[in-house]
Amino acid sequence: MKIRVGFGFDVHKLVTGRELWLGGIRLEHEMGLLGHSDADVLIHAICDALLGAANMRDIGYHFPDNSADFKNIDSKILLAKTVKLIAGKGYRVGNVDATVCAERPKLKKFIPEMQEVLARVMEVDVDDVSIKATTTEKLGFTGREEGISAYATVLIEKD
């Protein structure tokens, strides 16, 4: 069995007038993330990690932010397409370990639902999707609540 590891990172600005989508679920919040798609930073970081692990460049290469095809697209669709892309090279998702950095909203109670949604999209067990949430202790753009960032590490496998 061949295994590979990938790392992904994404950040989006918080703005009024947008819905907040994280980990494939909509959260009630007075601000949302700005982006061409639904701007789900967690899913975008996971996509980048998967693509990187398979040596397939990045999310912007496959789903460009200047394409009308991806305008306001649900990022779960991008994740499903990413899983199919890596499958085209014979890989499947082994596991995901991700961290979301946000001051608000507090994410702890939403993590189990995010894990279920992401596991379903990636066709893995819930136990194979680890999501952690942290703040930056009011430091930097995240601490000032100007944006949210996410990091993801993935393991992909090929028989």
mmCIF file of C-alpha atoms in Angstrom:
data_model
loop_
_atom_site.group_PDB
_atom_site.id
_atom_site.type_symbol
_atom_site.label_atom_id
_atom_site.label_comp_id
_atom_site.label_asym_id
_atom_site.label_seq_id
_atom_site.Cartn_x
_atom_site.Cartn_y
_atom_site.Cartn_z
ATOM 1 C CA MET A 1 0.000 0.000 0.000
ATOM 2 C CA LYS A 2 1.241 3.450 -0.900
ATOM 3 C CA ILE A 3 0.415 6.386 1.366
ATOM 4 C CA ARG A 4 0.937 10.108 0.897
ATOM 5 C CA VAL A 5 0.399 13.108 3.150
ATOM 6 C CA GLY A 6 -0.889 16.532 2.164
ATOM 7 C CA PHE A 7 -1.308 19.893 3.879
ATOM 8 C CA GLY A 8 -3.804 22.630 3.097
ATOM 9 C CA PHE A 9 -4.521 26.151 4.283
ATOM 10 C CA ASP A 10 -7.241 28.655 3.480
ATOM 11 C CA VAL A 11 -8.432 32.017 4.736
ATOM 12 C CA HIS A 12 -11.434 34.179 3.907
ATOM 13 C CA LYS A 13 -12.511 37.616 5.038
ATOM 14 C CA LEU A 14 -15.599 38.022 7.240
ATOM 15 C CA VAL A 15 -18.215 40.424 5.836
ATOM 16 C CA THR A 16 -21.824 41.336 6.477
ATOM 17 C CA GLY A 17 -24.477 40.172 4.040
ATOM 18 C CA ARG A 18 -23.091 36.652 3.521
ATOM 19 C CA GLU A 19 -24.034 33.309 5.072
ATOM 20 C CA LEU A 20 -21.392 31.573 7.186
ATOM 21 C CA TRP A 21 -20.577 28.087 5.938
ATOM 22 C CA LEU A 22 -17.983 25.972 7.767
ATOM 23 C CA GLY A 23 -17.369 22.267 7.419
ATOM 24 C CA GLY A 24 -20.299 21.930 5.065
ATOM 25 C CA ILE A 25 -22.908 23.344 7.449
ATOM 26 C CA ARG A 26 -24.510 26.767 7.742
ATOM 27 C CA LEU A 27 -23.924 28.547 11.036
ATOM 28 C CA GLU A 28 -26.009 31.385 12.408
ATOM 29 C CA HIS A 29 -23.719 34.399 12.637
ATOM 30 C CA GLU A 30 -23.984 38.098 11.861
ATOM 31 C CA MET A 31 -21.196 37.800 9.291
ATOM 32 C CA GLY A 32 -20.200 35.334 6.596
ATOM 33 C CA LEU A 33 -17.098 34.583 4.592
ATOM 34 C CA LEU A 34 -16.367 36.434 1.360
ATOM 35 C CA GLY A 35 -15.452 34.345 -1.651
ATOM 36 C CA HIS A 36 -16.362 33.252 -5.165
ATOM 37 C CA SER A 37 -17.952 30.056 -3.838
ATOM 38 C CA ASP A 38 -19.653 29.726 -0.453
ATOM 39 C CA ALA A 39 -16.145 30.407 0.977
ATOM 40 C CA ASP A 40 -16.084 27.398 3.329
ATOM 41 C CA VAL A 41 -12.483 27.712 4.522
ATOM 42 C CA LEU A 42 -12.451 24.302 6.178
ATOM 43 C CA ILE A 43 -13.512 22.450 3.054
ATOM 44 C CA HIS A 44 -11.138 24.515 0.918
ATOM 45 C CA ALA A 45 -8.193 23.627 3.177
ATOM 46 C CA ILE A 46 -9.142 19.937 2.994
ATOM 47 C CA CYS A 47 -9.396 20.099 -0.818
ATOM 48 C CA ASP A 48 -5.954 21.687 -1.043
ATOM 49 C CA ALA A 49 -4.501 19.040 1.272
ATOM 50 C CA LEU A 50 -6.011 16.196 -0.779
ATOM 51 C CA LEU A 51 -4.865 17.671 -4.074
ATOM 52 C CA GLY A 52 -1.402 18.346 -2.694
ATOM 53 C CA ALA A 53 -1.062 14.816 -1.374
ATOM 54 C CA ALA A 54 -1.873 13.471 -4.844
ATOM 55 C CA ASN A 55 0.496 16.001 -6.476
ATOM 56 C CA MET A 56 -2.412 17.575 -8.355
ATOM 57 C CA ARG A 57 -1.741 21.267 -7.691
ATOM 58 C CA ASP A 58 -4.391 23.220 -5.723
ATOM 59 C CA ILE A 59 -8.064 24.097 -5.479
ATOM 60 C CA GLY A 60 -7.670 27.292 -7.522
ATOM 61 C CA TYR A 61 -6.166 25.325 -10.399
ATOM 62 C CA HIS A 62 -9.101 22.897 -10.599
ATOM 63 C CA PHE A 63 -11.894 25.285 -9.548
ATOM 64 C CA PRO A 64 -10.798 28.819 -10.584
ATOM 65 C CA ASP A 65 -12.392 31.784 -8.842
ATOM 66 C CA ASN A 66 -12.933 33.539 -12.156
ATOM 67 C CA SER A 67 -15.141 30.759 -13.557
ATOM 68 C CA ALA A 68 -18.913 31.260 -13.559
ATOM 69 C CA ASP A 69 -19.238 27.480 -13.056
ATOM 70 C CA PHE A 70 -18.113 27.878 -9.444
ATOM 71 C CA LYS A 71 -19.854 31.156 -8.530
ATOM 72 C CA ASN A 72 -21.596 30.648 -5.148
ATOM 73 C CA ILE A 73 -21.095 26.873 -5.429
ATOM 74 C CA ASP A 74 -21.589 24.710 -2.362
ATOM 75 C CA SER A 75 -18.067 23.702 -1.313
ATOM 76 C CA LYS A 76 -19.282 20.174 -0.547
ATOM 77 C CA ILE A 77 -19.573 19.797 -4.330
ATOM 78 C CA LEU A 78 -15.941 20.895 -4.698
ATOM 79 C CA LEU A 79 -14.889 18.376 -2.047
ATOM 80 C CA ALA A 80 -16.778 15.550 -3.778
ATOM 81 C CA LYS A 81 -15.134 16.519 -7.090
ATOM 82 C CA THR A 82 -11.728 16.597 -5.367
ATOM 83 C CA VAL A 83 -12.239 13.090 -3.968
ATOM 84 C CA LYS A 84 -13.077 11.935 -7.527
ATOM 85 C CA LEU A 85 -9.989 13.691 -8.899
ATOM 86 C CA ILE A 86 -7.644 11.877 -6.523
ATOM 87 C CA ALA A 87 -9.533 8.619 -7.175
ATOM 88 C CA GLY A 88 -8.599 9.096 -10.819
ATOM 89 C CA LYS A 89 -4.996 8.566 -9.736
ATOM 90 C CA GLY A 90 -5.959 5.547 -7.641
ATOM 91 C CA TYR A 91 -6.083 7.288 -4.244
ATOM 92 C CA ARG A 92 -8.722 7.293 -1.539
ATOM 93 C CA VAL A 93 -8.982 9.385 1.615
ATOM 94 C CA GLY A 94 -7.364 7.744 4.636
ATOM 95 C CA ASN A 95 -7.991 10.394 7.242
ATOM 96 C CA VAL A 96 -8.242 14.141 7.765
ATOM 97 C CA ASP A 97 -6.992 16.236 10.684
ATOM 98 C CA ALA A 98 -8.106 19.865 10.489
ATOM 99 C CA THR A 99 -8.113 23.018 12.604
ATOM 100 C CA VAL A 100 -10.353 26.066 12.215
ATOM 101 C CA CYS A 101 -9.145 29.372 13.670
ATOM 102 C CA ALA A 102 -12.008 31.705 14.602
ATOM 103 C CA GLU A 103 -12.802 33.960 17.544
ATOM 104 C CA ARG A 104 -16.538 33.641 16.952
ATOM 105 C CA PRO A 105 -18.797 31.828 16.636
ATOM 106 C CA LYS A 106 -17.647 29.189 19.074
ATOM 107 C CA LEU A 107 -17.503 25.980 17.054
ATOM 108 C CA LYS A 108 -17.270 23.191 19.636
ATOM 109 C CA LYS A 109 -20.938 22.182 19.503
ATOM 110 C CA PHE A 110 -20.958 22.111 15.671
ATOM 111 C CA ILE A 111 -17.939 19.851 15.206
ATOM 112 C CA PRO A 112 -19.798 16.503 15.363
ATOM 113 C CA GLU A 113 -22.203 17.619 12.607
ATOM 114 C CA MET A 114 -19.287 18.897 10.493
ATOM 115 C CA GLN A 115 -17.534 15.547 10.916
ATOM 116 C CA GLU A 116 -20.645 13.660 9.799
ATOM 117 C CA VAL A 117 -21.195 15.862 6.747
ATOM 118 C CA LEU A 118 -17.564 15.757 5.637
ATOM 119 C CA ALA A 119 -17.252 12.000 6.228
ATOM 120 C CA ARG A 120 -20.335 11.408 4.085
ATOM 121 C CA VAL A 121 -18.990 13.583 1.240
ATOM 122 C CA MET A 122 -15.543 11.935 1.348
ATOM 123 C CA GLU A 123 -17.033 8.432 1.824
ATOM 124 C CA VAL A 124 -15.029 7.687 4.975
ATOM 125 C CA ASP A 125 -15.925 6.854 8.571
ATOM 126 C CA VAL A 126 -16.702 9.751 10.905
ATOM 127 C CA ASP A 127 -13.770 8.578 13.017
ATOM 128 C CA ASP A 128 -11.481 9.384 10.067
ATOM 129 C CA VAL A 129 -12.369 13.105 10.196
ATOM 130 C CA SER A 130 -10.816 15.081 13.044
ATOM 131 C CA ILE A 131 -11.816 18.728 13.390
ATOM 132 C CA LYS A 132 -10.480 21.049 16.037
ATOM 133 C CA ALA A 133 -11.342 24.670 16.733
ATOM 134 C CA THR A 134 -9.160 27.333 18.247
ATOM 135 C CA THR A 135 -8.875 31.085 18.573
ATOM 136 C CA THR A 136 -5.814 33.255 18.125
ATOM 137 C CA GLU A 137 -6.307 34.851 21.551
ATOM 138 C CA LYS A 138 -7.513 38.105 19.913
ATOM 139 C CA LEU A 139 -4.238 38.414 17.929
ATOM 140 C CA GLY A 140 -3.989 39.139 14.202
ATOM 141 C CA PHE A 141 -6.774 39.333 11.622
ATOM 142 C CA THR A 142 -8.511 36.297 13.099
ATOM 143 C CA GLY A 143 -8.368 37.767 16.589
ATOM 144 C CA ARG A 144 -9.826 41.033 15.323
ATOM 145 C CA GLU A 145 -12.618 38.981 13.697
ATOM 146 C CA GLU A 146 -11.673 40.138 10.218
ATOM 147 C CA GLY A 147 -11.532 36.581 8.866
ATOM 148 C CA ILE A 148 -11.412 32.867 9.560
ATOM 149 C CA SER A 149 -8.637 30.471 8.600
ATOM 150 C CA ALA A 150 -8.333 26.702 8.451
ATOM 151 C CA TYR A 151 -5.512 24.174 8.236
ATOM 152 C CA ALA A 152 -5.806 20.553 7.139
ATOM 153 C CA THR A 153 -3.512 17.565 6.999
ATOM 154 C CA VAL A 154 -4.638 14.461 5.142
ATOM 155 C CA LEU A 155 -3.442 10.946 4.498
ATOM 156 C CA ILE A 156 -4.381 9.365 1.185
ATOM 157 C CA GLU A 157 -3.907 5.692 0.296
ATOM 158 C CA LYS A 158 -3.437 3.605 -2.843
ATOM 159 C CA ASP A 159 -3.436 -0.195 -2.944
#
